[in-house]
CSV table of N, CA, C and O in Angstrom, one decimal:
chain,number,residue,atom,x,y,z
A,10,UNK,N,125.8,144.6,144.4
A,10,UNK,CA,124.7,145.0,143.6
A,10,UNK,C,124.9,144.7,142.2
A,10,UNK,O,123.9,144.5,141.4
A,11,UNK,N,126.1,144.6,141.7
A,11,UNK,CA,126.4,144.2,140.3
A,11,UNK,C,127.4,143.1,140.3
A,11,UNK,O,128.5,143.2,141.0
A,12,UNK,N,127.2,142.1,139.5
A,12,UNK,CA,128.1,141.0,139.3
A,12,UNK,C,128.5,141.0,137.8
A,12,UNK,O,127.6,141.1,137.0
A,13,UNK,N,129.8,140.8,137.6
A,13,UNK,CA,130.3,140.8,136.2
A,13,UNK,C,131.1,139.6,135.9
A,13,UNK,O,131.8,139.1,136.7
A,14,UNK,N,130.9,139.0,134.7
A,14,UNK,CA,131.6,137.8,134.2
A,14,UNK,C,132.0,138.1,132.8
A,14,UNK,O,131.2,138.3,131.9
A,15,UNK,N,133.3,138.0,132.5
A,15,UNK,CA,133.9,138.2,131.2
A,15,UNK,C,133.9,136.8,130.4
A,15,UNK,O,134.0,135.8,131.0
A,16,UNK,N,133.9,136.9,129.1
A,16,UNK,CA,134.1,135.7,128.3
A,16,UNK,C,134.6,136.2,126.9
A,16,UNK,O,134.6,137.4,126.6
A,17,UNK,N,135.1,135.3,126.1
A,17,UNK,CA,135.5,135.6,124.8
A,17,UNK,C,137.0,135.7,124.6
A,17,UNK,O,137.5,135.9,123.4
A,18,UNK,N,137.8,135.6,125.6
A,18,UNK,CA,139.3,135.6,125.5
A,18,UNK,C,139.8,134.4,124.8
A,18,UNK,O,139.1,133.4,124.6
A,19,UNK,N,141.1,134.5,124.4
A,19,UNK,CA,141.7,133.4,123.7
A,19,UNK,C,143.0,133.7,123.1
A,19,UNK,O,143.5,134.8,123.3
A,20,UNK,N,143.5,132.9,122.2
A,20,UNK,CA,144.7,133.1,121.5
A,20,UNK,C,144.4,133.5,120.0
A,20,UNK,O,143.6,132.9,119.3
A,21,UNK,N,145.1,134.6,119.6
A,21,UNK,CA,144.9,135.1,118.3
A,21,UNK,C,146.2,135.6,117.7
A,21,UNK,O,147.1,136.0,118.5
A,22,UNK,N,146.3,135.5,116.4
A,22,UNK,CA,147.6,136.0,115.8
A,22,UNK,C,147.5,137.6,115.6
A,22,UNK,O,146.4,138.2,115.6
A,23,UNK,N,148.7,138.2,115.6
A,23,UNK,CA,148.8,139.6,115.4
A,23,UNK,C,148.0,140.0,114.1
A,23,UNK,O,148.1,139.3,113.1
A,24,UNK,N,147.2,141.1,114.2
A,24,UNK,CA,146.4,141.5,113.1
A,24,UNK,C,145.0,141.0,113.1
A,24,UNK,O,144.1,141.4,112.4
A,25,UNK,N,144.8,140.0,114.0
A,25,UNK,CA,143.5,139.4,114.1
A,25,UNK,C,142.5,140.1,115.0
A,25,UNK,O,142.8,141.2,115.5
A,26,UNK,N,141.3,139.5,115.2
A,26,UNK,CA,140.3,140.2,116.0
A,26,UNK,C,139.7,139.2,117.0
A,26,UNK,O,139.8,138.0,116.9
A,27,UNK,N,139.2,139.8,118.0
A,27,UNK,CA,138.6,139.1,119.1
A,27,UNK,C,137.5,140.0,119.7
A,27,UNK,O,137.6,141.2,119.8
A,28,UNK,N,136.4,139.3,120.2
A,28,UNK,CA,135.3,140.0,120.8
A,28,UNK,C,135.1,139.5,122.2
A,28,UNK,O,134.8,138.4,122.4
A,29,UNK,N,135.3,140.4,123.2
A,29,UNK,CA,135.0,140.1,124.6
A,29,UNK,C,133.6,140.5,125.0
A,29,UNK,O,133.1,141.5,124.5
A,30,UNK,N,133.0,139.7,125.9
A,30,UNK,CA,131.7,140.0,126.4
A,30,UNK,C,131.8,140.1,127.9
A,30,UNK,O,132.6,139.4,128.6
A,31,UNK,N,131.0,140.9,128.5
A,31,UNK,CA,130.9,141.1,129.9
A,31,UNK,C,129.4,141.0,130.3
A,31,UNK,O,128.6,142.0,130.0
A,32,UNK,N,129.0,139.9,130.9
A,32,UNK,CA,127.6,139.8,131.3
A,32,UNK,C,127.4,140.3,132.7
A,32,UNK,O,128.1,139.9,133.6
A,33,UNK,N,126.4,141.2,132.9
A,33,UNK,CA,126.1,141.8,134.2
A,33,UNK,C,124.9,141.2,134.7
A,33,UNK,O,123.9,141.0,134.0
A,34,UNK,N,124.8,141.1,136.0
A,34,UNK,CA,123.6,140.6,136.7
A,34,UNK,C,123.5,141.5,138.0
A,34,UNK,O,124.3,142.2,138.4
A,35,UNK,N,122.3,141.3,138.6
A,35,UNK,CA,122.0,142.2,139.7
A,35,UNK,C,121.4,143.5,139.2
A,35,UNK,O,121.2,143.7,138.0
A,36,UNK,N,121.2,144.5,140.1
A,36,UNK,CA,120.6,145.7,139.7
A,36,UNK,C,121.7,146.7,139.1
A,36,UNK,O,122.7,146.9,139.7
A,37,UNK,N,121.4,147.1,137.9
A,37,UNK,CA,122.2,148.2,137.3
A,37,UNK,C,121.4,149.4,137.1
A,37,UNK,O,120.2,149.4,136.9
A,38,UNK,N,122.1,150.5,137.1
A,38,UNK,CA,121.4,151.8,137.0
A,38,UNK,C,121.9,152.6,135.8
A,38,UNK,O,123.0,152.4,135.4
A,39,UNK,N,121.1,153.4,135.3
A,39,UNK,CA,121.4,154.2,134.1
A,39,UNK,C,122.6,155.2,134.4
A,39,UNK,O,123.2,155.6,133.4
A,40,UNK,N,122.9,155.4,135.6
A,40,UNK,CA,124.0,156.3,136.0
A,40,UNK,C,125.3,155.6,136.1
A,40,UNK,O,126.3,156.3,136.4
A,41,UNK,N,125.3,154.3,135.9
A,41,UNK,CA,126.6,153.6,136.0
A,41,UNK,C,127.4,153.7,134.7
A,41,UNK,O,126.9,154.0,133.6
A,42,UNK,N,128.7,153.5,134.9
A,42,UNK,CA,129.7,153.5,133.8
A,42,UNK,C,130.3,152.1,133.8
A,42,UNK,O,130.7,151.6,134.8
A,43,UNK,N,130.4,151.5,132.6
A,43,UNK,CA,131.1,150.2,132.4
A,43,UNK,C,132.4,150.4,131.7
A,43,UNK,O,132.6,151.3,130.9
A,44,UNK,N,133.4,149.7,132.1
A,44,UNK,CA,134.7,149.8,131.5
A,44,UNK,C,135.5,148.5,131.3
A,44,UNK,O,135.1,147.5,131.9
A,45,UNK,N,136.5,148.6,130.5
A,45,UNK,CA,137.4,147.5,130.3
A,45,UNK,C,138.8,147.9,130.7
A,45,UNK,O,139.2,149.0,130.4
A,46,UNK,N,139.5,147.0,131.4
A,46,UNK,CA,140.9,147.2,131.8
A,46,UNK,C,141.7,146.0,131.4
A,46,UNK,O,141.1,144.9,131.2
A,47,UNK,N,143.0,146.1,131.3
A,47,UNK,CA,143.8,145.0,131.1
A,47,UNK,C,145.0,145.0,132.0
A,47,UNK,O,145.5,146.1,132.4
A,48,UNK,N,145.6,143.9,132.2
A,48,UNK,CA,146.8,143.8,133.1
A,48,UNK,C,147.7,142.7,132.5
A,48,UNK,O,147.3,141.5,132.4
A,49,UNK,N,148.9,143.1,132.2
A,49,UNK,CA,149.9,142.2,131.7
A,49,UNK,C,150.8,141.7,132.9
A,49,UNK,O,150.9,142.4,133.9
A,50,UNK,N,151.4,140.5,132.8
A,50,UNK,CA,152.3,140.1,133.9
A,50,UNK,C,153.3,141.1,134.3
A,50,UNK,O,154.0,141.6,133.4
A,51,UNK,N,153.4,141.4,135.6
A,51,UNK,CA,154.4,142.3,136.1
A,51,UNK,C,154.1,143.7,135.9
A,51,UNK,O,154.9,144.6,136.2
A,52,UNK,N,152.9,144.0,135.4
A,52,UNK,CA,152.5,145.4,135.2
A,52,UNK,C,151.2,145.7,135.9
A,52,UNK,O,150.5,144.9,136.3
A,53,UNK,N,151.0,147.0,136.1
A,53,UNK,CA,149.7,147.5,136.7
A,53,UNK,C,148.5,147.3,135.8
A,53,UNK,O,148.7,147.3,134.6
A,54,UNK,N,147.4,147.2,136.4
A,54,UNK,CA,146.2,147.2,135.7
A,54,UNK,C,145.9,148.6,135.0
A,54,UNK,O,146.1,149.6,135.6
A,55,UNK,N,145.6,148.6,133.7
A,55,UNK,CA,145.5,149.8,132.9
A,55,UNK,C,144.1,149.9,132.4
A,55,UNK,O,143.4,148.9,131.9
A,56,UNK,N,143.6,151.1,132.3
A,56,UNK,CA,142.3,151.4,131.7
A,56,UNK,C,142.4,151.2,130.2
A,56,UNK,O,143.4,151.6,129.5
A,57,UNK,N,141.4,150.7,129.6
A,57,UNK,CA,141.3,150.5,128.1
A,57,UNK,C,140.2,151.3,127.5
A,57,UNK,O,140.4,152.1,126.6
A,58,UNK,N,139.0,151.2,128.0
A,58,UNK,CA,137.8,151.8,127.4
A,58,UNK,C,136.7,151.9,128.4
A,58,UNK,O,136.6,151.1,129.4
A,59,UNK,N,135.8,152.8,128.3
A,59,UNK,CA,134.6,152.9,129.1
A,59,UNK,C,133.4,153.3,128.3
A,59,UNK,O,133.5,153.9,127.2
A,60,UNK,N,132.2,153.1,128.8
A,60,UNK,CA,131.0,153.4,128.1
A,60,UNK,C,129.9,153.7,129.2
A,60,UNK,O,129.8,153.0,130.2
A,61,UNK,N,129.2,154.8,129.0
A,61,UNK,CA,128.1,155.1,129.9
A,61,UNK,C,126.9,154.2,129.6
A,61,UNK,O,126.6,154.1,128.4
A,62,UNK,N,126.3,153.6,130.6
A,62,UNK,CA,125.2,152.7,130.4
A,62,UNK,C,124.1,153.4,129.7
A,62,UNK,O,123.5,152.9,128.8
A,63,UNK,N,123.8,154.6,130.2
A,63,UNK,CA,122.8,155.4,129.6
A,63,UNK,C,123.4,156.4,128.7
A,63,UNK,O,124.4,157.1,129.1
A,64,UNK,N,123.0,156.5,127.5
A,64,UNK,CA,123.5,157.5,126.5
A,64,UNK,C,124.6,156.9,125.6
A,64,UNK,O,124.7,157.2,124.4
A,65,UNK,N,125.4,156.0,126.1
A,65,UNK,CA,126.4,155.3,125.3
A,65,UNK,C,127.6,156.1,124.9
A,65,UNK,O,128.4,155.6,124.0
A,66,UNK,N,127.9,157.1,125.6
A,66,UNK,CA,129.2,157.9,125.3
A,66,UNK,C,130.4,157.0,125.7
A,66,UNK,O,130.3,156.2,126.6
A,67,UNK,N,131.4,157.1,124.9
A,67,UNK,CA,132.6,156.2,125.0
A,67,UNK,C,133.9,157.0,125.1
A,67,UNK,O,134.0,158.2,124.7
A,68,UNK,N,134.9,156.4,125.7
A,68,UNK,CA,136.2,156.9,125.8
A,68,UNK,C,137.2,155.8,125.7
A,68,UNK,O,137.0,154.7,126.3
A,69,UNK,N,138.4,156.0,125.0
A,69,UNK,CA,139.4,155.0,124.9
A,69,UNK,C,140.8,155.5,125.2
A,69,UNK,O,141.0,156.7,125.0
A,70,UNK,N,141.6,154.6,125.7
A,70,UNK,CA,143.0,155.0,125.9
A,70,UNK,C,143.6,155.1,124.5
A,70,UNK,O,143.2,154.5,123.5
A,71,UNK,N,144.7,155.9,124.4
A,71,UNK,CA,145.2,156.2,123.1
A,71,UNK,C,145.7,155.0,122.3
A,71,UNK,O,145.6,154.9,121.1
A,72,UNK,N,146.2,154.0,123.0
A,72,UNK,CA,146.8,152.9,122.4
A,72,UNK,C,145.8,152.0,121.6
A,72,UNK,O,146.2,151.2,120.8
A,73,UNK,N,144.5,152.1,121.9
A,73,UNK,CA,143.5,151.3,121.3
A,73,UNK,C,142.6,152.1,120.4
A,73,UNK,O,141.7,151.5,119.7
A,74,UNK,N,142.7,153.4,120.3
A,74,UNK,CA,141.8,154.2,119.5
A,74,UNK,C,141.9,153.8,118.0
A,74,UNK,O,143.0,153.6,117.5
A,75,UNK,N,140.8,153.6,117.4
A,75,UNK,CA,140.7,153.1,116.0
A,75,UNK,C,140.8,151.6,115.8
A,75,UNK,O,140.6,151.1,114.7
A,76,UNK,N,141.1,150.9,116.9
A,76,UNK,CA,141.2,149.5,116.8
A,76,UNK,C,140.1,148.8,117.7
A,76,UNK,O,139.6,147.7,117.2
A,77,UNK,N,139.8,149.3,118.8
A,77,UNK,CA,138.9,148.7,119.7
A,77,UNK,C,137.6,149.5,119.7
A,77,UNK,O,137.6,150.7,119.6
A,78,UNK,N,136.5,148.8,120.0
A,78,UNK,CA,135.2,149.4,120.1
A,78,UNK,C,134.4,148.8,121.3
A,78,UNK,O,134.2,147.6,121.3
A,79,UNK,N,134.0,149.7,122.2
A,79,UNK,CA,133.2,149.3,123.3
A,79,UNK,C,131.8,149.6,123.0
A,79,UNK,O,131.4,150.6,122.4
A,80,UNK,N,130.9,148.6,123.4
A,80,UNK,CA,129.5,148.8,123.1
A,80,UNK,C,128.7,148.1,124.2
A,80,UNK,O,129.3,147.3,125.0
A,81,UNK,N,127.4,148.3,124.3
A,81,UNK,CA,126.5,147.6,125.2
A,81,UNK,C,125.2,147.3,124.6
A,81,UNK,O,124.7,148.0,123.8
A,82,UNK,N,124.6,146.2,125.1
A,82,UNK,CA,123.3,145.8,124.8
A,82,UNK,C,122.5,145.9,126.1
A,82,UNK,O,122.6,145.1,127.0
A,83,UNK,N,121.6,146.9,126.2
A,83,UNK,CA,120.9,147.1,127.4
A,83,UNK,C,120.0,146.0,127.7
A,83,UNK,O,119.9,145.6,128.9
A,84,UNK,N,119.3,145.5,126.7
A,84,UNK,CA,118.3,144.4,127.0
A,84,UNK,C,119.0,143.1,127.5
A,84,UNK,O,118.5,142.4,128.4
A,85,UNK,N,120.2,142.8,127.0
A,85,UNK,CA,121.0,141.7,127.4
A,85,UNK,C,121.9,141.9,128.7
A,85,UNK,O,122.5,141.0,129.2
A,86,UNK,N,121.9,143.2,129.1
A,86,UNK,CA,122.8,143.6,130.2
A,86,UNK,C,124.2,143.1,130.0
A,86,UNK,O,124.9,142.5,130.8
A,87,UNK,N,124.7,143.4,128.8
A,87,UNK,CA,126.0,142.9,128.3
A,87,UNK,C,126.8,144.0,127.7
A,87,UNK,O,126.3,144.8,126.9
A,88,UNK,N,128.1,144.1,128.1
A,88,UNK,CA,129.0,145.0,127.5
A,88,UNK,C,130.0,144.3,126.6
A,88,UNK,O,130.5,143.2,127.0
A,89,UNK,N,130.4,144.8,125.5
A,89,UNK,CA,131.3,144.2,124.6
A,89,UNK,C,132.6,145.0,124.3
A,89,UNK,O,132.6,146.2,124.5
A,90,UNK,N,133.6,144.3,124.0
A,90,UNK,CA,134.8,145.0,123.5
A,90,UNK,C,135.3,144.3,122.3
A,90,UNK,O,135.8,143.2,122.3
A,91,UNK,N,135.0,144.9,121.1
A,91,UNK,CA,135.5,144.4,119.9
A,91,UNK,C,136.9,144.9,119.6
A,91,UNK,O,137.2,146.1,119.6
A,92,UNK,N,137.8,143.9,119.5
A,92,UNK,CA,139.2,144.2,119.4
A,92,UNK,C,139.7,143.8,118.0
A,92,UNK,O,139.7,142.6,117.6
A,93,UNK,N,140.1,144.8,117.2
A,93,UNK,CA,140.6,144.5,115.8
A,93,UNK,C,142.1,144.9,115.7
A,93,UNK,O,142.6,145.6,116.6
A,94,UNK,N,142.7,144.4,114.7
A,94,UNK,CA,144.2,144.7,114.5
A,94,UNK,C,145.0,144.5,115.7
A,94,UNK,O,145.8,145.4,116.2
A,95,UNK,N,144.8,143.4,116.4
A,95,UNK,CA,145.4,143.1,117.6
A,95,UNK,C,147.0,143.0,117.5
A,95,UNK,O,147.5,142.6,116.5
A,96,UNK,N,147.6,143.5,118.5
A,96,UNK,CA,149.1,143.5,118.6
A,96,UNK,C,149.6,142.7,119.7
A,96,UNK,O,148.8,142.5,120.7
A,97,UNK,N,150.8,142.2,119.7
A,97,UNK,CA,151.3,141.4,120.8
A,97,UNK,C,151.3,142.2,122.1
A,97,UNK,O,151.1,141.5,123.2
A,98,UNK,N,151.4,143.5,122.1
A,98,UNK,CA,151.4,144.2,123.3
A,98,UNK,C,150.0,144.3,123.9
A,98,UNK,O,149.8,144.8,125.0
A,99,UNK,N,149.0,143.9,123.2
A,99,UNK,CA,147.6,143.8,123.8
A,99,UNK,C,147.5,142.6,124.7
A,99,UNK,O,146.4,142.4,125.3
A,100,UNK,N,148.4,141.7,124.7
A,100,UNK,CA,148.3,140.5,125.5
A,100,UNK,C,148.2,140.8,127.0
A,100,UNK,O,149.1,141.6,127.5
A,101,UNK,N,147.2,140.3,127.6
A,101,UNK,CA,146.9,140.7,129.0
A,101,UNK,C,145.7,139.9,129.4
A,101,UNK,O,144.9,139.3,128.6
A,102,UNK,N,145.4,140.0,130.7
A,102,UNK,CA,144.1,139.6,131.3
A,102,UNK,C,143.2,140.8,131.2
A,102,UNK,O,143.6,141.9,131.6
A,103,UNK,N,142.0,140.6,130.6
A,103,UNK,CA,141.1,141.7,130.4
A,103,UNK,C,140.0,141.6,131.4
A,103,UNK,O,139.4,140.6,131.6
A,104,UNK,N,139.7,142.7,132.1
A,104,UNK,CA,138.7,142.8,133.2
A,104,UNK,C,137.6,143.7,132.8
A,104,UNK,O,137.8,144.8,132.3
A,105,UNK,N,136.4,143.3,133.1
A,105,UNK,CA,135.2,144.2,133.0
A,105,UNK,C,135.0,144.9,134.4
A,105,UNK,O,135.2,144.2,135.4
A,106,UNK,N,134.6,146.1,134.4
A,106,UNK,CA,134.4,146.8,135.6
A,106,UNK,C,133.2,147.8,135.5
A,106,UNK,O,132.8,148.1,134.4
A,107,UNK,N,132.7,148.2,136.7
A,107,UNK,CA,131.6,149.1,136.7
A,107,UNK,C,131.7,150.1,137.9
A,107,UNK,O,132.3,149.7,138.9
A,108,UNK,N,131.2,151.3,137.7
A,108,UNK,CA,131.2,152.3,138.8
A,108,UNK,C,130.1,153.2,138.6
A,108,UNK,O,129.5,153.4,137.5
A,109,UNK,N,129.6,153.9,139.7
A,109,UNK,CA,128.6,154.9,139.6
A,109,UNK,C,129.2,156.1,138.8
A,109,UNK,O,130.4,156.4,138.9
A,110,UNK,N,128.3,156.7,138.0
A,110,UNK,CA,128.7,157.8,137.2
A,110,UNK,C,129.3,159.0,138.1
A,110,UNK,O,130.1,159.7,137.7
A,111,UNK,N,128.7,159.1,139.3
A,111,UNK,CA,129.1,160.2,140.2
A,111,UNK,C,130.4,159.9,141.0
A,111,UNK,O,130.8,160.8,141.7
A,112,UNK,N,131.0,158.8,140.9
A,112,UNK,CA,132.2,158.4,141.6
A,112,UNK,C,133.4,158.3,140.8
A,112,UNK,O,133.3,158.3,139.5
A,113,UNK,N,134.5,158.0,141.4
A,113,UNK,CA,135.8,157.8,140.7
A,113,UNK,C,136.3,156.4,140.9
A,113,UNK,O,137.2,155.9,140.2
A,114,UNK,N,135.7,155.6,141.8
A,114,UNK,CA,136.2,154.3,142.1
A,114,UNK,C,135.4,153.2,141.3
A,114,UNK,O,134.2,153.3,141.2
A,115,UNK,N,136.1,152.3,140.7
A,115,UNK,CA,135.5,151.2,140.0
A,115,UNK,C,135.2,150.1,141.1
A,115,UNK,O,136.1,149.4,141.5
A,116,UNK,N,134.0,150.1,141.5
A,116,UNK,CA,133.5,149.3,142.6
A,116,UNK,C,133.3,147.8,142.3
A,116,UNK,O,133.4,147.0,143.2
A,117,UNK,N,133.1,147.5,141.1
A,117,UNK,CA,132.7,146.1,140.7
A,117,UNK,C,133.6,145.6,139.6
A,117,UNK,O,133.9,146.3,138.6
A,118,UNK,N,134.1,144.3,139.8
A,118,UNK,CA,135.0,143.8,138.8
A,118,UNK,C,134.7,142.3,138.5
A,118,UNK,O,134.2,141.6,139.4
A,119,UNK,N,134.9,141.9,137.3
A,119,UNK,CA,134.8,140.5,136.9
A,119,UNK,C,136.1,139.8,137.2
A,119,UNK,O,137.1,140.4,137.5
A,120,UNK,N,136.1,138.5,137.0
A,120,UNK,CA,137.3,137.7,137.3
A,120,UNK,C,138.4,137.8,136.2
A,120,UNK,O,139.5,137.4,136.5
A,121,UNK,N,138.0,138.3,135.0
A,121,UNK,CA,139.0,138.5,134.0
A,121,UNK,C,139.0,137.3,133.0
A,121,UNK,O,138.5,136.2,133.2
A,122,UNK,N,139.5,137.6,131.8
A,122,UNK,CA,139.6,136.7,130.7
A,122,UNK,C,140.9,136.9,130.0
A,122,UNK,O,141.3,138.1,129.7
A,123,UNK,N,141.7,135.9,129.7
A,123,UNK,CA,143.0,136.0,129.1
A,123,UNK,C,142.9,136.2,127.6
A,123,UNK,O,142.2,135.5,126.9
A,124,UNK,N,143.7,137.2,127.1
A,124,UNK,CA,143.8,137.5,125.7
A,124,UNK,C,145.3,137.4,125.4
A,124,UNK,O,146.1,138.1,126.0
A,125,UNK,N,145.7,136.5,124.4
A,125,UNK,CA,147.0,136.3,124.0
A,125,UNK,C,147.2,136.6,122.5
A,125,UNK,O,146.5,135.9,121.8
A,126,UNK,N,148.0,137.5,122.2
A,126,UNK,CA,148.3,137.8,120.8
A,126,UNK,C,149.7,137.4,120.4
A,126,UNK,O,150.6,137.9,120.9
A,127,UNK,N,149.8,136.5,119.5
A,127,UNK,CA,151.1,135.9,119.0
A,127,UNK,C,151.6,136.8,117.9
A,127,UNK,O,150.9,137.3,117.1
A,128,UNK,N,152.9,136.8,117.8
A,128,UNK,CA,153.6,137.6,116.7
A,128,UNK,C,154.0,136.7,115.6
A,128,UNK,O,154.3,137.2,114.5
């Protein structure tokens, strides 16, 4: 029902910025939640941020608070992750995800985009 494709990843120096985009297609509902996760080599996939499609309430993991901003453009059906003050430990594949607001499972995932932060 929902297809997601990330873009905007790349190589950036520590302290720099990067903006990720997640383009959604198919039917989306106001009760859905959109999120960003990342996964570094040899580590589990971790939650980064989420935003309610309707209302726009947000939540961030502690390590990115004050540095990252999640937002969405309803008309463009696109979710963004603005990443500032990047650190080498932010290096990972970043995935866009979606789930119904009433559930706990992230049912839809994009293929991911690589973010590499050099020191």
